[in-house]
Tab-separated table of C-alpha atoms and ligand atoms in Angstrom:
chain	number	residue	atom	x	y	z
A	1016	MET	CA	14.349	5.225	9.727
A	1017	THR	CA	13.309	5.840	6.251
A	1018	GLY	CA	10.982	8.730	5.769
A	1019	ASP	CA	10.197	8.604	1.989
A	1020	PHE	CA	10.266	6.056	-0.670
A	1021	VAL	CA	13.815	4.468	-0.611
A	1022	ILE	CA	15.064	1.907	-3.152
A	1023	ALA	CA	17.795	-0.380	-2.034
A	1024	VAL	CA	19.701	-1.920	-4.988
A	1025	ASP	CA	22.362	-4.446	-3.834
A	1026	GLY	CA	24.450	-7.150	-5.596
A	1027	PRO	CA	27.903	-8.326	-6.478
A	1028	ALA	CA	30.439	-6.640	-8.729
A	1029	ALA	CA	29.369	-5.927	-12.275
A	1030	SER	CA	25.887	-7.394	-11.859
A	1031	GLY	CA	24.293	-4.423	-13.392
A	1032	LYS	CA	22.985	-2.869	-10.168
A	1033	GLY	CA	24.564	0.556	-11.058
A	1034	THR	CA	22.936	0.678	-14.423
A	1035	VAL	CA	19.452	-0.469	-12.873
A	1036	ALA	CA	19.890	2.165	-10.167
A	1037	THR	CA	20.735	5.048	-12.678
A	1038	ARG	CA	17.756	4.130	-14.927
A	1039	LEU	CA	15.286	3.884	-12.010
A	1040	GLY	CA	16.591	7.319	-10.817
A	1041	ARG	CA	16.100	8.972	-14.244
A	1042	GLU	CA	12.603	7.250	-14.734
A	1043	LEU	CA	11.359	8.162	-11.197
A	1044	GLY	CA	13.109	11.405	-10.812
A	1045	LEU	CA	15.010	10.168	-7.655
A	1046	PRO	CA	18.572	10.991	-6.704
A	1047	VAL	CA	20.995	7.945	-6.906
A	1048	LEU	CA	23.994	7.295	-4.627
A	1049	ASP	CA	26.515	4.693	-5.796
A	1050	THR	CA	27.804	3.680	-2.389
A	1051	GLY	CA	30.647	1.764	-3.926
A	1052	LEU	CA	32.267	5.158	-4.813
A	1053	LEU	CA	32.609	5.894	-1.017
A	1054	TYR	CA	34.730	2.654	-0.450
A	1055	ARG	CA	36.603	3.299	-3.761
A	1056	ALA	CA	37.413	6.829	-2.609
A	1057	VAL	CA	38.628	5.625	0.724
A	1058	GLY	CA	40.813	2.936	-0.798
A	1059	VAL	CA	42.372	5.238	-3.268
A	1060	LEU	CA	42.891	8.095	-1.120
A	1061	THR	CA	44.522	5.843	1.645
A	1062	GLU	CA	46.913	4.546	-0.867
A	1063	ARG	CA	47.677	7.908	-2.429
A	1064	ALA	CA	48.619	9.157	1.077
A	1065	GLY	CA	51.144	6.481	1.246
A	1066	ASP	CA	49.134	4.610	3.907
A	1067	ASP	CA	48.102	0.959	4.198
A	1068	PRO	CA	44.562	0.133	3.012
A	1069	ASP	CA	44.590	-3.047	5.046
A	1070	ASP	CA	45.252	-1.021	8.295
A	1071	ALA	CA	41.832	-0.140	9.853
A	1072	GLY	CA	43.190	3.040	11.511
A	1073	HIS	CA	44.712	4.562	8.198
A	1074	ALA	CA	41.558	3.838	6.217
A	1075	THR	CA	39.227	5.003	8.972
A	1076	ALA	CA	41.043	8.364	9.234
A	1077	VAL	CA	40.434	8.908	5.410
A	1078	ALA	CA	36.775	7.784	5.686
A	1079	LEU	CA	36.024	10.317	8.455
A	1080	LEU	CA	37.258	13.149	6.304
A	1081	LEU	CA	35.581	12.133	3.041
A	1082	THR	CA	33.551	14.671	1.197
A	1083	ALA	CA	31.170	14.413	-1.645
A	1084	ASP	CA	33.373	16.215	-4.247
A	1085	GLN	CA	36.045	13.460	-3.749
A	1086	LEU	CA	33.744	10.987	-5.313
A	1087	GLU	CA	34.034	12.705	-8.681
A	1088	ASP	CA	37.487	11.584	-9.437
A	1089	PRO	CA	37.684	9.307	-12.648
A	1090	ALA	CA	40.428	7.234	-10.947
A	1091	LEU	CA	37.688	5.618	-8.764
A	1092	ARG	CA	36.279	3.849	-11.809
A	1093	THR	CA	39.476	1.813	-12.564
A	1094	ARG	CA	40.080	-1.773	-11.738
A	1095	ALA	CA	42.649	-1.077	-9.120
A	1096	ALA	CA	40.232	1.144	-7.253
A	1097	GLY	CA	37.586	-1.736	-7.129
A	1098	GLU	CA	40.186	-4.002	-5.520
A	1099	LEU	CA	41.271	-1.321	-2.997
A	1100	ALA	CA	37.625	-0.632	-2.222
A	1101	SER	CA	36.846	-4.112	-1.133
A	1102	ARG	CA	40.078	-4.244	1.065
A	1103	VAL	CA	39.049	-1.189	3.023
A	1104	ALA	CA	35.336	-2.226	3.168
A	1105	VAL	CA	36.295	-5.103	5.409
A	1106	HIS	CA	37.109	-2.751	8.300
A	1107	PRO	CA	33.961	-2.271	10.542
A	1108	ARG	CA	35.239	1.363	11.626
A	1109	VAL	CA	35.479	2.309	7.828
A	1110	ARG	CA	31.799	1.112	7.335
A	1111	ALA	CA	30.598	3.017	10.533
A	1112	ALA	CA	32.329	6.245	9.340
A	1113	LEU	CA	30.508	6.022	6.049
A	1114	LEU	CA	27.079	5.337	7.543
A	1115	ASP	CA	25.791	8.891	8.279
A	1116	PHE	CA	26.667	10.078	4.776
A	1117	GLN	CA	24.603	7.130	3.405
A	1118	ARG	CA	21.752	7.497	5.788
A	1119	THR	CA	21.444	11.385	5.189
A	1120	PHE	CA	21.270	10.741	1.435
A	1121	ALA	CA	18.440	8.087	1.943
A	1122	LEU	CA	16.438	10.422	4.202
A	1123	GLN	CA	16.201	13.330	1.750
A	1124	PRO	CA	12.552	14.466	1.138
A	1125	GLY	CA	11.020	12.649	-1.772
A	1126	GLY	CA	13.022	9.640	-1.594
A	1127	ALA	CA	16.382	8.234	-3.066
A	1128	ILE	CA	17.930	5.184	-4.574
A	1129	LEU	CA	21.178	3.658	-3.116
A	1130	ASP	CA	23.270	1.037	-4.596
A	1131	GLY	CA	25.797	-1.144	-2.897
A	1132	ARG	CA	26.221	-4.394	-0.985
A	1133	ASP	CA	24.503	-3.766	2.316
A	1134	ILE	CA	21.819	-1.157	1.609
A	1135	GLY	CA	18.876	-3.477	2.130
A	1136	THR	CA	20.431	-5.265	5.118
A	1137	VAL	CA	22.221	-2.546	7.157
A	1138	ILE	CA	22.163	0.951	5.682
A	1139	CYS	CA	18.294	1.176	4.991
A	1140	PRO	CA	16.669	-2.057	6.468
A	1141	ASP	CA	13.331	-0.474	6.373
A	1142	ALA	CA	13.445	0.529	2.578
A	1143	PRO	CA	10.107	-0.138	1.049
A	1144	ALA	CA	11.722	-1.421	-2.128
A	1145	LYS	CA	14.665	-3.779	-2.204
A	1146	LEU	CA	16.371	-5.416	-5.269
A	1147	TYR	CA	19.175	-7.864	-5.267
A	1148	VAL	CA	20.759	-7.916	-8.736
A	1149	THR	CA	22.954	-10.905	-9.728
A	1150	ALA	CA	24.361	-12.701	-12.692
A	1151	THR	CA	26.977	-15.470	-13.071
A	1152	PRO	CA	30.663	-14.642	-12.546
A	1153	ASP	CA	31.341	-15.290	-16.183
A	1154	VAL	CA	28.727	-12.871	-17.433
A	1155	ARG	CA	29.722	-10.404	-14.863
A	1156	ALA	CA	33.404	-10.531	-15.746
A	1157	GLU	CA	32.500	-10.126	-19.491
A	1158	ARG	CA	30.523	-6.967	-18.699
A	1159	ARG	CA	33.314	-5.570	-16.452
A	1160	TRP	CA	35.922	-6.434	-19.108
A	1161	LYS	CA	34.070	-4.495	-21.788
A	1162	GLN	CA	33.568	-1.620	-19.502
A	1163	LEU	CA	37.216	-1.427	-18.458
A	1164	ARG	CA	38.434	-1.619	-22.151
A	1165	GLY	CA	35.939	1.107	-22.920
A	1166	GLN	CA	37.751	3.171	-20.366
A	1167	GLY	CA	41.036	2.377	-21.977
A	1168	GLU	CA	42.226	-0.213	-19.532
A	1169	ASP	CA	44.177	-2.958	-21.273
A	1170	VAL	CA	43.301	-6.010	-19.113
A	1171	ALA	CA	42.735	-9.750	-20.043
A	1172	TYR	CA	39.239	-11.264	-19.452
A	1173	GLU	CA	40.675	-14.009	-17.358
A	1174	ASP	CA	42.238	-11.391	-14.960
A	1175	VAL	CA	38.980	-9.715	-14.597
A	1176	LEU	CA	37.168	-13.019	-13.856
A	1177	ALA	CA	39.818	-13.690	-11.130
A	1178	ASP	CA	39.177	-10.220	-9.700
A	1179	ILE	CA	35.431	-10.823	-9.649
A	1180	ARG	CA	35.785	-14.173	-7.926
A	1181	ARG	CA	38.225	-12.817	-5.327
A	1182	ARG	CA	35.914	-9.906	-4.595
A	1183	ASP	CA	32.831	-12.112	-4.298
A	1184	ALA	CA	34.537	-14.193	-1.820
A	1185	ARG	CA	35.954	-11.223	0.167
A	1186	ASP	CA	32.815	-9.319	0.132
A	1187	GLY	CA	30.581	-12.335	1.046
A	1188	SER	CA	32.828	-13.794	3.850
A	1189	ARG	CA	33.647	-10.602	5.807
A	1190	ASP	CA	32.299	-10.314	9.362
A	1191	ALA	CA	31.076	-6.701	8.868
A	1192	ALA	CA	27.912	-6.397	6.782
A	1193	PRO	CA	28.751	-9.084	4.360
A	1194	MET	CA	27.254	-9.040	0.994
A	1195	ARG	CA	23.889	-10.919	0.928
A	1196	PRO	CA	20.318	-10.276	-0.077
A	1197	ALA	CA	18.045	-8.860	2.604
A	1198	ASP	CA	15.289	-11.375	3.514
A	1199	ASP	CA	12.674	-9.143	1.911
A	1200	ALA	CA	14.628	-8.265	-1.347
A	1201	ALA	CA	13.358	-9.260	-4.802
A	1202	LEU	CA	15.876	-11.228	-6.650
A	1203	LEU	CA	16.779	-10.041	-10.175
A	1204	GLU	CA	18.886	-12.650	-12.053
A	1205	THR	CA	20.237	-10.736	-15.094
A	1206	THR	CA	22.501	-13.404	-16.691
A	1207	GLU	CA	20.272	-13.822	-19.742
A	1208	MET	CA	19.009	-10.384	-19.840
A	1209	THR	CA	19.912	-7.250	-21.824
A	1210	ILE	CA	20.184	-4.021	-19.910
A	1211	GLU	CA	16.704	-2.993	-21.281
A	1212	GLN	CA	15.189	-6.140	-19.904
A	1213	ALA	CA	16.908	-5.777	-16.532
A	1214	ALA	CA	15.791	-2.149	-16.231
A	1215	ASP	CA	12.225	-3.189	-17.215
A	1216	ALA	CA	12.071	-5.958	-14.585
A	1217	ALA	CA	13.431	-3.674	-12.007
A	1218	ARG	CA	10.810	-1.135	-12.834
A	1219	ARG	CA	8.113	-3.733	-12.376
A	1220	ILE	CA	9.444	-4.703	-9.048
A	1221	VAL	CA	9.679	-1.142	-7.920
A	1222	GLU	CA	6.171	-0.398	-9.057
A	1223	ALA	CA	4.670	-3.188	-7.153
A	1224	ALA	CA	6.659	-2.268	-4.021
A	1225	ARG	CA	5.498	1.327	-4.351
A	1226	ALA	CA	1.886	0.241	-4.638
A	1227	ARG	CA	2.321	-1.794	-1.446
A	1228	TRP	CA	3.945	0.932	0.416
A	1229	GLU	CA	1.429	3.660	-0.527
A	1230	LYS	CA	-1.387	1.204	0.530
A	1231	SER	CA	0.338	0.626	3.956
A	1232	ARG	CA	0.553	4.277	4.462
A	1233	GLN	CA	-3.108	4.740	3.898
A	1234	GLY	CA	-4.127	1.873	5.988
B	1354	CDP	O1	30.889	-1.911	-9.526
B	1354	CDP	P1	31.560	-2.980	-8.536
B	1354	CDP	O2	30.484	-3.760	-7.923
B	1354	CDP	O3	32.818	-3.539	-9.098
B	1354	CDP	O4	32.143	-2.094	-7.313
B	1354	CDP	P2	31.418	-1.009	-6.353
B	1354	CDP	O5	29.887	-1.326	-6.224
B	1354	CDP	O6	31.951	0.182	-6.693
B	1354	CDP	O7	32.020	-1.591	-4.867
B	1354	CDP	C1	33.461	-1.815	-4.729
B	1354	CDP	C2	33.653	-2.484	-3.351
B	1354	CDP	O8	33.330	-1.678	-2.385
B	1354	CDP	C3	32.941	-3.801	-3.338
B	1354	CDP	O9	33.664	-4.964	-3.829
B	1354	CDP	C4	32.704	-3.868	-1.745
B	1354	CDP	O10	33.857	-4.452	-1.162
B	1354	CDP	C5	32.720	-2.509	-1.364
B	1354	CDP	N1	31.308	-1.989	-1.008
B	1354	CDP	C6	30.836	-2.359	0.184
B	1354	CDP	O11	31.335	-3.033	0.938
B	1354	CDP	N2	29.471	-1.862	0.537
B	1354	CDP	C7	28.795	-1.069	-0.351
B	1354	CDP	N3	27.611	-0.663	0.085
B	1354	CDP	C8	29.382	-0.732	-1.716
B	1354	CDP	C9	30.620	-1.184	-1.939
């Protein structure tokens, strides 16, 4: 389905996939879609409407009407929004409702970068470059804790670690598009890496994938 050079960046919560995707986008001049924002928006808007995020019908109704401008809301970056996102993300009908938006983004001329949980496995299985970014739960919790505190959220590290573990378990065990690396994804383990090192490693993976992709198109 992919026409141009698409980069799929998947991985668990706070693994650094968003930062890696943003840097790649800047360096390569490609647009980036943080697909987690779609699920965050559905979760937050469902709750705001007084509806139940665990009810597939309620959450799907919101997902079907979602528009790009609703992804700008700063409330989507909060800890509560991450939890709501992972609750609505278990519903297959919610995932189906968000599919076209993501595929349309991926198919734009010149290529695109999408980060999420199922980009390399479900949304863009033919993407020529796939990364799966990971780190240990402790390190991810520390990164997320610092990020949340930077946003003014007063939260204990232990609570963030518990969130991360709960979300890993829910995202990895759900029936619909569970979080897992695509068979052809390059694994990027960032536990011992700085942001710079992770971004450099990602760039090397993408450069190699691009060279293979260009060669296959010539041949
Ligand atoms: O940054 P963080 O990983 O905490 O969150 P996110 O990427 O914004 O994703 C929030 C939640 O949305 C995840 O825990 C997943 O349950 C869900 N999600 C998904 O199911 N599929 C995606 N492509 C992206 C996010």
